[in-house]
């Protein structure tokens, strides 16, 4: 798939891993209308790309994403984030839904500041790895706006209700170390090791059986929504049945028996 028509996202795909870089470094990757639309569109493109097995989202330069570019989109912000009368979730909610429904593993490599909507894009990803210099800042309450881009949903799942409330009531800035302690990130690494650590994990995920990895993601997200136990066990068992009919399960078993690396094809 060709990603050359993206203006503010730089996208590279190699060895099953797509690296998506928010690319407005002069504004700490704050998003304008064009970049917002691209962040809404790209999950669908990545989902349909058979060459992509894992997605990494990061920022170019010193920051991950500093949120909405107020200077550029002051007049457009109401259009972007206001809820049209017949739209139940608005564009703000559609960001979260698009990344949730990508149906492939995602990792945020958080370099520098992730603030406001930028924090939202970090929290949307399955796994977050932060550079030591990373800072996570809600920046909603002090602006007089309720949490956007699904951060109320993602933050509670990342850090729990009590911490999420304290975090958002005060717009407290979390350092990388505090974010790790709270569970907002999975790992913290020195700044110069961020992409190396992220790509190591992404490559390991991409080397797995693609369909089974997607089923793992679906099953764990389903469990996290806390269904009644029998409902989840039925759901999980359905996924076990799907994975048991794939070529990849036979290849995995053969690779173990033959003591070689598996060659998964996603079928």
Short mmCIF file of C-alpha atoms in Angstrom, two decimals, residues 34-243:
data_model
loop_
_atom_site.label_atom_id
_atom_site.label_comp_id
_atom_site.label_asym_id
_atom_site.label_seq_id
_atom_site.Cartn_x
_atom_site.Cartn_y
_atom_site.Cartn_z
CA UNK A 34 -5.22 18.00 7.96
CA UNK A 35 -3.20 15.95 10.42
CA UNK A 36 -6.31 15.17 12.47
CA UNK A 37 -8.05 13.81 9.39
CA UNK A 38 -4.97 11.72 8.57
CA UNK A 39 -4.85 10.28 12.10
CA UNK A 40 -8.49 9.35 11.63
CA UNK A 41 -7.87 7.75 8.24
CA UNK A 42 -4.60 5.87 8.79
CA UNK A 43 -5.90 3.09 11.09
CA UNK A 44 -8.21 1.90 8.30
CA UNK A 45 -5.39 1.90 5.75
CA UNK A 46 -3.10 0.01 8.12
CA UNK A 47 -5.81 -2.49 8.94
CA UNK A 48 -6.27 -3.32 5.25
CA UNK A 49 -2.54 -3.52 4.48
CA UNK A 50 -1.51 -7.21 4.44
CA UNK A 51 2.14 -6.23 4.89
CA UNK A 52 1.43 -4.67 8.31
CA UNK A 53 1.37 -6.93 11.36
CA UNK A 54 2.19 -4.37 14.07
CA UNK A 55 1.94 -0.57 14.21
CA UNK A 56 4.21 1.90 16.01
CA UNK A 57 2.99 5.48 16.56
CA UNK A 58 5.56 8.12 17.48
CA UNK A 59 6.49 11.74 16.83
CA UNK A 60 9.21 13.37 14.78
CA UNK A 61 11.71 15.47 16.71
CA UNK A 62 11.47 16.47 20.37
CA UNK A 63 7.84 15.64 21.06
CA UNK A 64 5.26 12.89 20.65
CA UNK A 65 2.28 15.21 20.15
CA UNK A 66 1.41 18.41 22.01
CA UNK A 67 -2.29 18.20 21.20
CA UNK A 68 -4.48 20.47 19.11
CA UNK A 69 -2.65 23.31 17.34
CA UNK A 70 -4.67 26.13 18.85
CA UNK A 71 -2.94 28.82 16.79
CA UNK A 72 -3.77 27.18 13.49
CA UNK A 73 -7.20 25.74 14.12
CA UNK A 74 -8.78 28.17 16.58
CA UNK A 75 -11.65 28.79 14.17
CA UNK A 76 -11.91 25.14 13.18
CA UNK A 77 -11.75 23.59 16.65
CA UNK A 78 -15.48 23.89 17.19
CA UNK A 79 -16.08 22.09 13.91
CA UNK A 80 -13.50 19.42 14.70
CA UNK A 81 -14.53 18.63 18.24
CA UNK A 82 -18.08 19.90 18.52
CA UNK A 83 -20.72 17.20 18.43
CA UNK A 84 -23.07 17.59 15.51
CA UNK A 85 -26.74 17.13 16.51
CA UNK A 86 -27.01 13.69 14.88
CA UNK A 87 -23.52 12.51 15.78
CA UNK A 88 -23.33 10.64 19.07
CA UNK A 89 -19.54 10.46 19.40
CA UNK A 90 -18.20 13.31 17.23
CA UNK A 91 -14.83 13.33 15.50
CA UNK A 92 -13.22 13.22 18.94
CA UNK A 93 -14.75 9.82 19.61
CA UNK A 94 -14.14 8.58 16.09
CA UNK A 95 -10.38 8.86 16.64
CA UNK A 96 -10.58 6.43 19.54
CA UNK A 97 -12.91 4.07 17.73
CA UNK A 98 -10.73 4.01 14.61
CA UNK A 99 -7.61 3.03 16.56
CA UNK A 100 -9.56 0.58 18.73
CA UNK A 101 -10.90 -1.15 15.61
CA UNK A 102 -7.53 -1.32 13.81
CA UNK A 103 -7.50 -5.04 14.72
CA UNK A 104 -3.69 -5.15 14.84
CA UNK A 105 -1.26 -4.66 17.73
CA UNK A 106 -0.23 -1.05 18.29
CA UNK A 107 2.60 0.52 20.29
CA UNK A 108 3.12 4.17 21.21
CA UNK A 109 6.77 5.24 21.39
CA UNK A 110 6.42 8.37 23.52
CA UNK A 111 9.23 10.82 22.90
CA UNK A 112 8.96 14.05 24.88
CA UNK A 113 5.60 15.63 25.57
CA UNK A 114 2.25 13.91 25.04
CA UNK A 115 -0.33 16.51 25.97
CA UNK A 116 -4.07 16.96 25.53
CA UNK A 117 -5.15 15.13 22.41
CA UNK A 118 -1.57 13.92 22.06
CA UNK A 119 -1.95 12.09 25.36
CA UNK A 120 -5.14 10.67 23.93
CA UNK A 121 -3.33 9.23 20.91
CA UNK A 122 -0.73 7.66 23.21
CA UNK A 123 -3.36 6.07 25.44
CA UNK A 124 -5.23 4.68 22.41
CA UNK A 125 -2.37 2.31 21.66
CA UNK A 126 -2.23 -1.20 23.11
CA UNK A 127 1.23 -0.75 24.64
CA UNK A 128 3.17 2.39 25.55
CA UNK A 129 6.94 2.71 25.81
CA UNK A 130 8.25 6.06 27.05
CA UNK A 131 11.56 7.82 26.80
CA UNK A 132 12.94 9.04 30.13
CA UNK A 133 12.19 12.61 29.04
CA UNK A 134 8.54 11.87 28.25
CA UNK A 135 5.82 13.87 29.96
CA UNK A 136 2.13 12.96 29.99
CA UNK A 137 -0.20 15.93 30.50
CA UNK A 138 -4.02 15.88 30.21
CA UNK A 139 -4.54 19.64 29.64
CA UNK A 140 -8.33 19.38 29.53
CA UNK A 141 -9.76 20.59 32.82
CA UNK A 142 -7.66 23.75 32.99
CA UNK A 143 -8.93 24.69 29.53
CA UNK A 144 -12.50 24.20 30.68
CA UNK A 145 -13.16 21.28 28.36
CA UNK A 146 -14.29 17.76 29.19
CA UNK A 147 -11.83 14.99 28.24
CA UNK A 148 -11.64 14.53 24.46
CA UNK A 149 -10.42 11.80 22.07
CA UNK A 150 -11.63 9.05 24.37
CA UNK A 151 -9.12 9.76 27.14
CA UNK A 152 -11.75 9.21 29.82
CA UNK A 153 -12.20 5.65 28.54
CA UNK A 154 -8.52 4.90 27.95
CA UNK A 155 -7.15 6.52 31.11
CA UNK A 156 -9.39 4.54 33.46
CA UNK A 157 -8.26 1.35 31.76
CA UNK A 158 -4.62 2.38 31.97
CA UNK A 159 -4.35 3.63 35.56
CA UNK A 160 -7.64 2.82 37.30
CA UNK A 161 -10.52 5.09 38.26
CA UNK A 162 -9.08 6.77 41.37
CA UNK A 163 -5.78 7.74 39.76
CA UNK A 164 -7.50 8.81 36.54
CA UNK A 165 -9.78 11.12 38.52
CA UNK A 166 -6.89 12.68 40.46
CA UNK A 167 -4.92 13.01 37.22
CA UNK A 168 -7.68 14.72 35.26
CA UNK A 169 -9.11 16.83 38.08
CA UNK A 170 -5.74 18.55 38.43
CA UNK A 171 -4.23 18.16 34.92
CA UNK A 172 -1.19 16.82 36.72
CA UNK A 173 1.93 16.31 34.61
CA UNK A 174 3.27 12.78 34.89
CA UNK A 175 6.96 12.13 34.35
CA UNK A 176 7.94 8.92 32.60
CA UNK A 177 8.87 7.37 35.96
CA UNK A 178 5.51 8.31 37.49
CA UNK A 179 3.68 7.05 34.42
CA UNK A 180 5.45 3.70 34.80
CA UNK A 181 4.56 3.53 38.50
CA UNK A 182 0.92 4.25 37.70
CA UNK A 183 0.75 1.76 34.84
CA UNK A 184 0.19 4.41 32.16
CA UNK A 185 3.23 3.05 30.30
CA UNK A 186 4.67 -0.44 30.00
CA UNK A 187 8.36 0.48 29.91
CA UNK A 188 10.69 3.48 30.29
CA UNK A 189 14.02 3.58 28.47
CA UNK A 190 16.77 6.16 27.91
CA UNK A 191 15.86 8.62 25.17
CA UNK A 192 18.40 7.27 22.71
CA UNK A 193 17.08 3.73 23.16
CA UNK A 194 13.39 4.48 22.63
CA UNK A 195 13.02 3.37 19.03
CA UNK A 196 15.38 0.45 19.49
CA UNK A 197 13.35 -0.93 22.40
CA UNK A 198 10.08 -0.24 20.61
CA UNK A 199 11.17 -1.89 17.38
CA UNK A 200 12.48 -4.91 19.26
CA UNK A 201 9.03 -5.47 20.76
CA UNK A 202 7.21 -4.64 17.51
CA UNK A 203 9.39 -7.02 15.52
CA UNK A 204 8.77 -9.79 18.04
CA UNK A 205 5.02 -9.26 17.73
CA UNK A 206 5.18 -9.07 13.93
CA UNK A 207 7.04 -12.38 13.82
CA UNK A 208 4.06 -14.14 15.41
CA UNK A 209 1.09 -15.73 13.62
CA UNK A 210 -0.94 -12.68 12.49
CA UNK A 211 -4.43 -14.12 12.87
CA UNK A 212 -3.69 -15.59 16.29
CA UNK A 213 -2.17 -12.29 17.44
CA UNK A 214 -5.35 -10.50 16.37
CA UNK A 215 -7.45 -13.05 18.23
CA UNK A 216 -5.32 -12.52 21.35
CA UNK A 217 -5.95 -8.78 21.09
CA UNK A 218 -9.70 -9.25 20.64
CA UNK A 219 -9.95 -11.73 23.53
CA UNK A 220 -8.02 -9.57 26.00
CA UNK A 221 -9.93 -6.41 25.13
CA UNK A 222 -13.16 -8.36 25.49
CA UNK A 223 -12.05 -9.61 28.92
CA UNK A 224 -11.03 -6.10 29.97
CA UNK A 225 -14.59 -4.93 29.36
CA UNK A 226 -15.55 -7.26 32.24
CA UNK A 227 -18.31 -9.34 30.69
CA UNK A 228 -20.05 -12.05 32.68
CA UNK A 229 -17.53 -14.88 32.92
CA UNK A 230 -19.55 -17.37 30.86
CA UNK A 231 -19.97 -14.80 28.07
CA UNK A 232 -16.24 -14.26 27.93
CA UNK A 233 -15.41 -17.96 28.08
CA UNK A 234 -17.73 -18.56 25.11
CA UNK A 235 -16.07 -15.69 23.24
CA UNK A 236 -12.57 -16.94 24.04
CA UNK A 237 -13.44 -20.51 23.06
CA UNK A 238 -14.76 -19.30 19.70
CA UNK A 239 -11.39 -17.65 19.09
CA UNK A 240 -9.57 -20.83 20.10
CA UNK A 241 -11.61 -22.68 17.49
CA UNK A 242 -10.76 -20.11 14.81
CA UNK A 243 -7.04 -20.30 15.55
#
